Each structure stands twice: as C-alpha cells, then as structure tokens.
C-alpha cells in the first residue's frame, strides 16, 4: 500500500505526462490545476480574469467555429454549477493557437465529502484531425448526392425522348414489321420502362437528405392505414390477409416513415409464396427508449447468407423477369431509418417467410 504522499506524487506525475488537457477550478473560479497538455492545447496558462472573460481570452468558440461560447455554456462554468458534460466540441483559436484547434471536452463538478460542490474539472483532447476527416466525408457525401441527383435528373430527358419516338415508330410501322422486329421493339420498350423506374428510385434515394422534413408527431396506425390504401390494388390481387397491431405515435419525418412501411409491405406482397395465402403482420414493441416496428410475412424468405447485404444499393437476389425491381427499396428504408437514428435488419427463413425490423426513438 502506498502512502498518501506517494499516491499524490504518482497522480501528479500522471497528470503532468498525459496528452489530455486537465484544468481544475475552485468554486470561485480560481484555477487550481492546469497541466502541461492544457497549456500546450490552449496556448496559454491560467488567468486571473473572471469566467465572463475566459471565452474571449482563450478564444473558445461553439460548434459553428465562429460564435464565442457564452459564459453559461463554458464547460468549466457548467461543471462548477453541478453539470456533467461528455464530448462537447469546441473550437479554440487565439493568437497563441493561430491555426485553430478542435477539442472534445468532458466536464464534471468536484464535490467534497459532504457532497457540496467545491469546483469543477475539465478534461479535453485534440480532435482536429477527426473533425477534418468528418468535414471531408460530409463534402464528398454531398458531392456524391449532387452527382446522383443531377445524373438521374438529366437521364430522364433522353429516356423520355427514346420512349416517345419508340411509340411513334411502332405506331407508324406496326403493319410493316414482322414478328421478330415487333418482339425487338417490345424488348426496347421494357428496357426503357425499367430504366425509368431505376432513375425514379435513384432520385428518391438521393432526395432522402435534400428533401428531409423536420420530425413531427406521427400516428403510425393512421399512417399504415394510408399505406394499405395506396397498395389496395396489389393487396386485393394477392388476396393477402393483413393484421395490424396497436401502433404508437412517434416523432418522425412522416413522408419518409410512410416510404419505409410502403416499401416493406410492397416487398412482402411481391415476394409472396405461390404455395400459401399471403399473411402480413405489422407490429410495434417498446424497448427502453425505442420502438421496434416489424413487418412479417410468410413469403419465399431469404437465405441467411445474404443477411444485411440486401440493404445495399442495387442488391437483389432474384432475376428481374421473375420479380421486377431495382434493388433500391431497402437501401432507401435503411437510409431513412438511419436518419431517424435507428437500425433496420431482417430475420428470415428460406421458404418460410421474413420479418423486417426497424427501430425509431420514442
Ligand atoms: P427490389 O424489391 O426493388 O428488388 P429491395 O431493395 O426492396 O429491391 O429488396 C432487395 C432484395 O431483397 C429483393 O430483390 C429480394 O431479393 C429481397 N427481399 C426484400 N424483401 C423481401 C421479402 N419480404 N421476402 C423475400 N425477399 C425479400
């Protein structure tokens, strides 16, 4: 067992040698500890000025990188007031840190044995390179989205021209063409239609971010009712039995949530088994801070080896002439669910049926 003095020396050694900045203040806002890493990261040592001037002296800015952090939002001040903070991102830029630096800050109040607050402590780390990578990723994501959107939009026009001239040509030449040529024409027509669907789906995918709406209260029971009305024709054609459990009201982007249900239910109908009457169950279950929604069918099922792959863009397990589609529907669902901070996954047995699950925060 070490003596108190030895422990204290050891702690001092640790605090002086770690790469994380550590700063401690007493309840009056006097600095009582400022380790070398803090000096290096902030470019300066402790000041005698009051907390109201700290943001200005050290050049502490909020997440936008341009607004000086108000005194009430300074992590150290919040810690002195009893709050705990994890991973707050601040930008520090002052004449001693001229290139600027991004920090992730954790803060804790300091309490005495009786539980009274006697000060606060912050520990902070340099996350500048992580922030740069995130910025670059966001930029390239935006570029990619812009590219997909423009490409899909611009492809529509020549495709429309092909479609309409094909129609004109077939109307004019119908009587003169032999069976084989008519057959070729039909192939071209089908390919144009497929391409049109593909482009529409790609546009839908690329608009998930750009056309996103703020979250609102959504009554899922009503929403699913609407989805079922939209799919009425194919539900009747497939003679499906649809069972909808009690569904909650949640905060979500209504149009996007509708798209998720619509894609999952339409897939359940499309991939039904020819051997039995289609039954679809739509349920919701509350698990801590989440709702888990499920759309279960007794269709053809999916082999477990495909697992999460079907949620990738253009991933399909069947030939197009057997089951039409573009392989984008589930990727749209995934992107929407992730925008709602949820996850989507499937449990399935080949030849028995599939259950698609997705979570949304309450
Ligand atoms: P699409 O339906 O346009 O092919 P999706 O992204 O919606 O594209 O689905 C990807 C693939 O996942 C489908 O091609 C199919 O192979 C499989 N799949 C999706 N839903 C089901 C389901 N309910 N039952 C069986 N297979 C499914």
PDB file of C-alpha atoms in Angstrom, residues 5 34 56 80 91 109 111 124 148 150 166 182 193 196 199 229 231 235-236 268 298 309 333:
ATOM      1  CA  UNK A   5       2.295  11.319  -0.294  1.00  0.00           C
ATOM      2  CA  UNK A  34      -3.544  23.378 -15.247  1.00  0.00           C
ATOM      3  CA  UNK A  56     -12.504  35.883 -25.181  1.00  0.00           C
ATOM      4  CA  UNK A  80     -18.889  24.490 -11.292  1.00  0.00           C
ATOM      5  CA  UNK A  91     -13.081  25.377 -31.354  1.00  0.00           C
ATOM      6  CA  UNK A 109     -18.336  19.028 -10.870  1.00  0.00           C
ATOM      7  CA  UNK A 111     -17.691  17.594  -4.691  1.00  0.00           C
ATOM      8  CA  UNK A 124     -10.071  17.795 -23.174  1.00  0.00           C
ATOM      9  CA  UNK A 148     -26.627  11.136 -58.307  1.00  0.00           C
ATOM     10  CA  UNK A 150     -28.148  15.583 -61.394  1.00  0.00           C
ATOM     11  CA  UNK A 166     -40.363   4.359 -79.956  1.00  0.00           C
ATOM     12  CA  UNK A 182     -42.146  -6.344 -83.102  1.00  0.00           C
ATOM     13  CA  UNK A 193     -39.588   1.260 -68.549  1.00  0.00           C
ATOM     14  CA  UNK A 196     -37.344   4.859 -65.904  1.00  0.00           C
ATOM     15  CA  UNK A 199     -33.983   6.528 -62.308  1.00  0.00           C
ATOM     16  CA  UNK A 229     -54.958   2.177 -49.093  1.00  0.00           C
ATOM     17  CA  UNK A 231     -51.375  -0.605 -52.018  1.00  0.00           C
ATOM     18  CA  UNK A 235     -53.335  -6.352 -51.739  1.00  0.00           C
ATOM     19  CA  UNK A 236     -56.597  -7.378 -53.408  1.00  0.00           C
ATOM     20  CA  UNK A 268     -43.942  -8.678 -48.610  1.00  0.00           C
ATOM     21  CA  UNK A 298     -44.932 -15.869 -44.828  1.00  0.00           C
ATOM     22  CA  UNK A 309     -26.439  -7.370 -47.977  1.00  0.00           C
ATOM     23  CA  UNK A 333     -35.505   2.236 -45.945  1.00  0.00           C
TER      24      UNK A 333
END
